[in-house]
Short mmCIF file of C-alpha atoms and ligand atoms in Angstrom, two decimals:
data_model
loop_
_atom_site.label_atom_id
_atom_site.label_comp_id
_atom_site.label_asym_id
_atom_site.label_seq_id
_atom_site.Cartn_x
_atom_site.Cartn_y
_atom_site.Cartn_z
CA UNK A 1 12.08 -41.07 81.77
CA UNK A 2 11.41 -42.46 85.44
CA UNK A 3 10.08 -45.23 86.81
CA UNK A 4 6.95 -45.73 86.61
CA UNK A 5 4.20 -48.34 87.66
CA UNK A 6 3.63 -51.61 86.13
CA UNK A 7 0.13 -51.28 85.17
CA UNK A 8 0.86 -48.16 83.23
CA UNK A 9 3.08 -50.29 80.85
CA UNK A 10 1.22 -53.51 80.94
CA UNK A 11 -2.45 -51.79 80.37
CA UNK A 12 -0.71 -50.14 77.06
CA UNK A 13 0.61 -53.40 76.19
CA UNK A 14 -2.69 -54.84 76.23
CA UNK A 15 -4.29 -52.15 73.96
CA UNK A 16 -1.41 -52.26 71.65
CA UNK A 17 -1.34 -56.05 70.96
CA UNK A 18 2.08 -56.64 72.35
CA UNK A 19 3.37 -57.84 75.71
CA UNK A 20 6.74 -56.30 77.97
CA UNK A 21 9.12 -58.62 79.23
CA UNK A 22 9.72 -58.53 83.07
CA UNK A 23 13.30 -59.49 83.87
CA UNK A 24 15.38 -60.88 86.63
CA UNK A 25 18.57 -58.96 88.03
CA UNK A 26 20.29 -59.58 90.97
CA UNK A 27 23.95 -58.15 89.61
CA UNK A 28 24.10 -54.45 88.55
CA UNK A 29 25.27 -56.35 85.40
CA UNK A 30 22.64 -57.76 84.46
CA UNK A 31 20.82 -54.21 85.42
CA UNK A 32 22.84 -52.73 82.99
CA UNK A 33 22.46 -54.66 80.19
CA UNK A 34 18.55 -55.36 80.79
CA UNK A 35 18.29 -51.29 80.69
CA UNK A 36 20.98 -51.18 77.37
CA UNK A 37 18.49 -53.73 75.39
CA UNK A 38 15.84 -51.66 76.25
CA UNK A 39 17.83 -48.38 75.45
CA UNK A 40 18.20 -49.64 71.99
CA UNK A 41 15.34 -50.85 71.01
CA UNK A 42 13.46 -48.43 72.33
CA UNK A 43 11.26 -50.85 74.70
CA UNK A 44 9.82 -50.40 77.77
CA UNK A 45 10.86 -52.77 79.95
CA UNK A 46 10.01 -53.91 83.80
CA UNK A 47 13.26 -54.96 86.19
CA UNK A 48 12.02 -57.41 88.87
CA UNK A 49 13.75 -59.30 91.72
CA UNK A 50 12.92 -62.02 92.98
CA UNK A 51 12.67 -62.59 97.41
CA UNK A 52 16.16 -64.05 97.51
CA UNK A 53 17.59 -61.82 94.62
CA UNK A 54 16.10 -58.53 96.46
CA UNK A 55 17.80 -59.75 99.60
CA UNK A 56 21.08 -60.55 97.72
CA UNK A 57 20.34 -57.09 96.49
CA UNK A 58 21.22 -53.75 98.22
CA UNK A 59 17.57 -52.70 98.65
CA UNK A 60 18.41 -49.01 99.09
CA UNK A 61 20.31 -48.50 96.22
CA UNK A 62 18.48 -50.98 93.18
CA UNK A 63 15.69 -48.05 93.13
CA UNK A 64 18.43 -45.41 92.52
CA UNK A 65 20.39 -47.79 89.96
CA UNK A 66 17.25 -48.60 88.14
CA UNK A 67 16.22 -44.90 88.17
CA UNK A 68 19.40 -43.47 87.23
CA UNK A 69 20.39 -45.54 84.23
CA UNK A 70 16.53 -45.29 82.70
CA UNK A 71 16.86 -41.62 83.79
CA UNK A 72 20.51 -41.36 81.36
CA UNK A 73 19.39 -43.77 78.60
CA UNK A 74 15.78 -42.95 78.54
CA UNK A 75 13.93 -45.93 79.25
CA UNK A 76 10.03 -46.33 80.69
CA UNK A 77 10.53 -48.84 83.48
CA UNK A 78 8.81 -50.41 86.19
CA UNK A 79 10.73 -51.84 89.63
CA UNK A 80 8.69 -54.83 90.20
CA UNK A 81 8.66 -57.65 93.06
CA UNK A 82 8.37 -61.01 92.01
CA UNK A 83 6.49 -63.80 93.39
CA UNK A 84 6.55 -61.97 97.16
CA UNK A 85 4.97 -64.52 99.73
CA UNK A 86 4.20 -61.90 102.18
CA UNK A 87 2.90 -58.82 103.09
CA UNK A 88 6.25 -58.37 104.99
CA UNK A 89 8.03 -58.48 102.21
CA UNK A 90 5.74 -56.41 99.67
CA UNK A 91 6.11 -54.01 102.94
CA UNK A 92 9.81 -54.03 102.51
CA UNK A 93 9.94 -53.77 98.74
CA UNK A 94 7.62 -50.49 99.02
CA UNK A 95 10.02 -49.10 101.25
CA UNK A 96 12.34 -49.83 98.81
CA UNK A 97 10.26 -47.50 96.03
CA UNK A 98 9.57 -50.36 94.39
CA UNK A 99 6.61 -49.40 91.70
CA UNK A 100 5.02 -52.96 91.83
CA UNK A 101 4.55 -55.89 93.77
CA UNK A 102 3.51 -59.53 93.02
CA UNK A 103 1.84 -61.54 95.79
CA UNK A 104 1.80 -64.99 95.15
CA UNK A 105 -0.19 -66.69 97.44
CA UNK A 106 -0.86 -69.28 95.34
CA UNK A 107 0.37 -72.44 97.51
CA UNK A 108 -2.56 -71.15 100.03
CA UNK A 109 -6.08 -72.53 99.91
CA UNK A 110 -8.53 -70.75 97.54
CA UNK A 111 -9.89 -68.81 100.22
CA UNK A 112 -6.19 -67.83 101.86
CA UNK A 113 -5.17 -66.45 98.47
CA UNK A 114 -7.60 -64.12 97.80
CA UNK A 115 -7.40 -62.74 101.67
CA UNK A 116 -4.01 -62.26 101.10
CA UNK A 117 -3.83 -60.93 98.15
CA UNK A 118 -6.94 -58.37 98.64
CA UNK A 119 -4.91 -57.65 101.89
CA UNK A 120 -1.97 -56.64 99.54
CA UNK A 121 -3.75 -54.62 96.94
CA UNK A 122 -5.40 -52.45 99.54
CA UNK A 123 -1.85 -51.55 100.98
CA UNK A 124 -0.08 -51.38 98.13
CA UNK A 125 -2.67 -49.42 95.76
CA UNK A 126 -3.01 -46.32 98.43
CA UNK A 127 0.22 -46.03 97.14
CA UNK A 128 0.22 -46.25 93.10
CA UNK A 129 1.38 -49.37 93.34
CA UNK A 130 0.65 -51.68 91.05
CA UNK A 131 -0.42 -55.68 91.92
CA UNK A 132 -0.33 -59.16 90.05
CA UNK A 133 -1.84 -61.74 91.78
CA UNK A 134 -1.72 -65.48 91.41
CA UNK A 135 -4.44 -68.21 90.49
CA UNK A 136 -3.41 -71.88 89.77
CA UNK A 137 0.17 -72.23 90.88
CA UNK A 138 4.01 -71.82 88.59
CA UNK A 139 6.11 -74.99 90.12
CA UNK A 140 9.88 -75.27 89.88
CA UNK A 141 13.11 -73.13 90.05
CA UNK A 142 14.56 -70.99 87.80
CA UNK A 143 17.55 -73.72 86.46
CA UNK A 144 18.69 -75.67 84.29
CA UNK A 145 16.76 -78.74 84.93
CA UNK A 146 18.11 -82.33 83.69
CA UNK A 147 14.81 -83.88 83.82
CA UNK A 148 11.70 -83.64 81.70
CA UNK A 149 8.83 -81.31 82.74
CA UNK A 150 6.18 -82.60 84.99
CA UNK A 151 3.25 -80.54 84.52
CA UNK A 152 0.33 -81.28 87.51
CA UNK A 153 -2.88 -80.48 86.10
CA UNK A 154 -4.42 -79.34 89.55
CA UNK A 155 -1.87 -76.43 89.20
CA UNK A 156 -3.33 -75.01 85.85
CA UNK A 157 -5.36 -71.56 86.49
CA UNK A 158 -9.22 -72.23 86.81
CA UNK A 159 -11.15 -70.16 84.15
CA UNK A 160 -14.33 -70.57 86.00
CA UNK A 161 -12.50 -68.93 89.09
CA UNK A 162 -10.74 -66.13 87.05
CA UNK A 163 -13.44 -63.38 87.34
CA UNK A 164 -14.29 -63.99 90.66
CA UNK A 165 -10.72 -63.69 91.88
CA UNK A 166 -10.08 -60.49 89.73
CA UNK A 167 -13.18 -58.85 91.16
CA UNK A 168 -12.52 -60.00 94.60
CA UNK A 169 -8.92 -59.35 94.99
CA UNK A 170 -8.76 -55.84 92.97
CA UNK A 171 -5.47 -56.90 91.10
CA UNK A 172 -4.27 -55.07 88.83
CA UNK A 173 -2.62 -58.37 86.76
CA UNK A 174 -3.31 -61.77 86.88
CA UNK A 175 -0.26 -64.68 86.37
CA UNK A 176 -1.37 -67.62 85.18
CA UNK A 177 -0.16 -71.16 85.36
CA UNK A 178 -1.39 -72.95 81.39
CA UNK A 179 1.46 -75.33 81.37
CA UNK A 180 4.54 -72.86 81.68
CA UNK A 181 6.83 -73.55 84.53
CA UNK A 182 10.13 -72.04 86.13
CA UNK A 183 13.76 -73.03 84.30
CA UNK A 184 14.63 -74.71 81.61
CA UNK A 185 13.85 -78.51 80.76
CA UNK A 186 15.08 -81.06 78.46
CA UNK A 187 11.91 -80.83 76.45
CA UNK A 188 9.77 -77.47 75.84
CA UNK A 189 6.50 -76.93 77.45
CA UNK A 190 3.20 -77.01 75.74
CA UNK A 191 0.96 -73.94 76.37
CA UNK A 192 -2.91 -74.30 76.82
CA UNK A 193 -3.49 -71.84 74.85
CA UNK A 194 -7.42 -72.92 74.72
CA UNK A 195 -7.56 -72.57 78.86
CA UNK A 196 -5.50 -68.92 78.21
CA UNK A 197 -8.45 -68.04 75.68
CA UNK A 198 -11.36 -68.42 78.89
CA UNK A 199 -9.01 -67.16 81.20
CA UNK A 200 -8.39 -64.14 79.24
CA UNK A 201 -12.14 -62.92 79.84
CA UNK A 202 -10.75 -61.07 82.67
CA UNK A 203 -9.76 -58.14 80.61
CA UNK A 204 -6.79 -57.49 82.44
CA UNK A 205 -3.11 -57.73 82.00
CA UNK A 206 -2.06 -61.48 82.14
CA UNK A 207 1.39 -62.61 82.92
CA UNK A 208 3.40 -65.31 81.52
CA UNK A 209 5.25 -66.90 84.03
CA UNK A 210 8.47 -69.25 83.07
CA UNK A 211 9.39 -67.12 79.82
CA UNK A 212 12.67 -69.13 79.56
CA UNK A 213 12.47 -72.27 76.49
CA UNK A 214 9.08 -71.58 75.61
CA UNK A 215 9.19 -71.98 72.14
CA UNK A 216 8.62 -68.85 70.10
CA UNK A 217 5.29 -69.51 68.21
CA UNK A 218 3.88 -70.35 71.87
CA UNK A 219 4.90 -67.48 73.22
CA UNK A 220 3.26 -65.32 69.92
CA UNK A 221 0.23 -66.83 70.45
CA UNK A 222 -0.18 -66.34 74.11
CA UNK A 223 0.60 -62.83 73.42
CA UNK A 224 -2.08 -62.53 70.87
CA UNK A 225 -4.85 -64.10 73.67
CA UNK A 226 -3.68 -61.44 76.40
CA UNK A 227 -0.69 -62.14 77.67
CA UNK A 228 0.97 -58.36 78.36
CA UNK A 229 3.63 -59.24 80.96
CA UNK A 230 6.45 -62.44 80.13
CA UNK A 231 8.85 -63.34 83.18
CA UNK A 232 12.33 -64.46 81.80
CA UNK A 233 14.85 -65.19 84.58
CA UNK A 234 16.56 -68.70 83.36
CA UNK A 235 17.75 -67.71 80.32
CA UNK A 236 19.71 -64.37 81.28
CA UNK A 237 21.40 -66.70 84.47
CA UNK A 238 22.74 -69.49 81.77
CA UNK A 239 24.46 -65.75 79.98
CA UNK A 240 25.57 -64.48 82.65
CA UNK A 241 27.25 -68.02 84.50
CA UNK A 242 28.01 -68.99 80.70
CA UNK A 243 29.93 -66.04 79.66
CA UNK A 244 31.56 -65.97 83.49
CA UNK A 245 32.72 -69.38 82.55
CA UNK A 246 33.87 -68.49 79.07
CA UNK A 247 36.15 -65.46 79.94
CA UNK A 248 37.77 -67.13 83.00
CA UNK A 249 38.87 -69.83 80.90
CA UNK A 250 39.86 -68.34 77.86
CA UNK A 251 41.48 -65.76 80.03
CA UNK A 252 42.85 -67.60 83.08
CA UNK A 253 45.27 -64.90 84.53
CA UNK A 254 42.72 -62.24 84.39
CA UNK A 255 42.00 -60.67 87.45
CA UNK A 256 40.31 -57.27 86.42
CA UNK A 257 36.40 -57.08 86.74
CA UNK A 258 35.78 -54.06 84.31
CA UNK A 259 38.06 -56.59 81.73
CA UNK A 260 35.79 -59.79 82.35
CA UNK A 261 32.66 -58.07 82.75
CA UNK A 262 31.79 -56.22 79.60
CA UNK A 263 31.29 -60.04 77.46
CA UNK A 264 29.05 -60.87 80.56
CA UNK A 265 26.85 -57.51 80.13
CA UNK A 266 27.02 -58.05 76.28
CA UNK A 267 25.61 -61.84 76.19
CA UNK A 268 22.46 -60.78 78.68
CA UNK A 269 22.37 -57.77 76.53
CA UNK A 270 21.59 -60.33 73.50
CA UNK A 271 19.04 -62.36 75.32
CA UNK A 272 17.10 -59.22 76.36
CA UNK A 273 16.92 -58.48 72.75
CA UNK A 274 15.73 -61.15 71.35
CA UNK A 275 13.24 -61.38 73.56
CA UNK A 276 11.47 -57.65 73.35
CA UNK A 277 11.70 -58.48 69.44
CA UNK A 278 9.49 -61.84 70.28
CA UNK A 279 7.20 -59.81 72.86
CA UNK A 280 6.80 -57.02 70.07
CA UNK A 281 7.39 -54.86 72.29
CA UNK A 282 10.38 -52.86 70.43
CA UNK A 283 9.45 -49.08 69.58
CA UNK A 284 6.81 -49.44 72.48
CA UNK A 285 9.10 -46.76 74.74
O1 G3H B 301 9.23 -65.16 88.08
C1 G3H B 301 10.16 -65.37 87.29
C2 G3H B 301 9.94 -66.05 86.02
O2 G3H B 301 8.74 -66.70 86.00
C3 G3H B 301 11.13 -66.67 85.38
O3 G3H B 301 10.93 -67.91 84.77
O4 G3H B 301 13.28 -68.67 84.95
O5 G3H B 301 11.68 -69.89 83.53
O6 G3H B 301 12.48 -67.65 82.86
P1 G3H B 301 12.16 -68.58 83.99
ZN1 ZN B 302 7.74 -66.71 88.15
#
């Protein structure tokens, strides 16, 4: 197996009726037990960093870790950039043999995000690589928030704009913002799933932003109207600081990593899981 580009997976995903999740790392564990999940259930499965998790990040060695443990436990995966604000850093991430980039541009005007982004896609597709673009804009952090969600209706994607910036642009995958938002709140979101319906005209990949505490049925539905690509950060950084937490107190002399470690790897592991079982994406490798 090797890594491939995103589009390759997500266009598949799209035919077959399923979507991939996309998945945060900044530790080799959680590398390791994004690619085990996978591994098992036979998934495909993309690896993505974030700007401040691919600077935390050794940048010339994630390529070579992602590659080498797809290469040993056969996995189809894509090394994919998430929500770059630059073409500096989609520069930087190429360099990096990263396989696909996301450009979100979306606090720009209208105007400013599709230069940008059509800026992007030119450089990055003489390459192979693939592009998501963003239209309407994904607020907050990927936390644990102890507030309610906020949703501001002039984030939510525009249908009417959808084709336009598609066509414009020449992305190869669209995110869109229909009431999902970064981190976890104290109560669940509520998908448009009506506004995901027009948007979905586009005929193109569309990506799920905010994949953490969106309640299952949502996400099953989304999937059904086009959604090929789910983000899920959140949920795997509550396993991995959770089980961190966990060991060190139940184990409070401990000082060896490869002894601590393994509960960590196994309790991202389970996330991962669950969540290509929800996607439908098991079997898919
Ligand atoms: O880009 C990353 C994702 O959208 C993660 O969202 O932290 O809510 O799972 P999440
Ligand atoms: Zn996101």
């Amino acid at each position: 197996m090797t890594v491939v580009s995103s589009k390759k997976i997500l266009e598949e995903a799209l035919r077959g009726g399923y979507a991939v999740g996309a998945f945060n790392t900044s530790t080799l564990e959680a590398t390791k037990a994004i690619i085990n999940a996978a591994a098992k259930l036979a998934s495909p499965v993309i690896i993505e960093t974030s700007e401040g998790e691919f600077n935390f990040l050794d940048s010339n060695i994630i390529f070579d870790q992602v590659k080498d443990l797809s290469d040993e436990y056969g996995v189809t995966v894509a090394l994919h950039l998430d929500h770059g604000k630059s073409l500096e850093t989609v520069k930087k991430a190429v360099e990096a043999r990263y396989t696909s980039v996301h450009i979100d541009a979306s606090n720009l005007s209208y105007q400013e995000n599709i230069e940008l982004t059509q800026k992007v896609a030119e450089f990055a597709h003489k390459k192979n690589i693939s592009v998501e673009g963003e239209l309407g804009h994904i607020s907050g952090s990927s936390e644990k928030h102890s507030e309610k969600i906020e949703i501001n209706l002039s984030n939510l994607t525009d249908p009417g704009l959808a084709k336009e910036f598609v066509k414009e642009t020449g992305i190869d995958i669209l995110a869109v913002s229909i009431g999902n938002i970064h981190g976890v709140y104290t109560n669940p979101p509520e998908l448009d799933l009506g506004r995901l319906e027009r948007i979905s005209k586009v005929k193109i990949p569309l990506s799920l932003h905010g994949g953490s505490g969106i309640p299952e049925n949502q996400i099953k539905m989304a999937v059904k109207l086009g959604i090929a690509k789910v983000n899920v950060n959140t949920e795997l950084r509550m396993a991995y600081a959770g089980e961190l937490r966990e060991e060190l107190k139940a184990h409070p002399k401990e000082i060896v990593p490869y002894k601590i470690l393994p509960e960590v790897i196994e309790e991202i592991e389970k996330v991962v899981e669950n969540k290509i079982k929800l996607f439908g994406s098991e079997g898919k490798g």
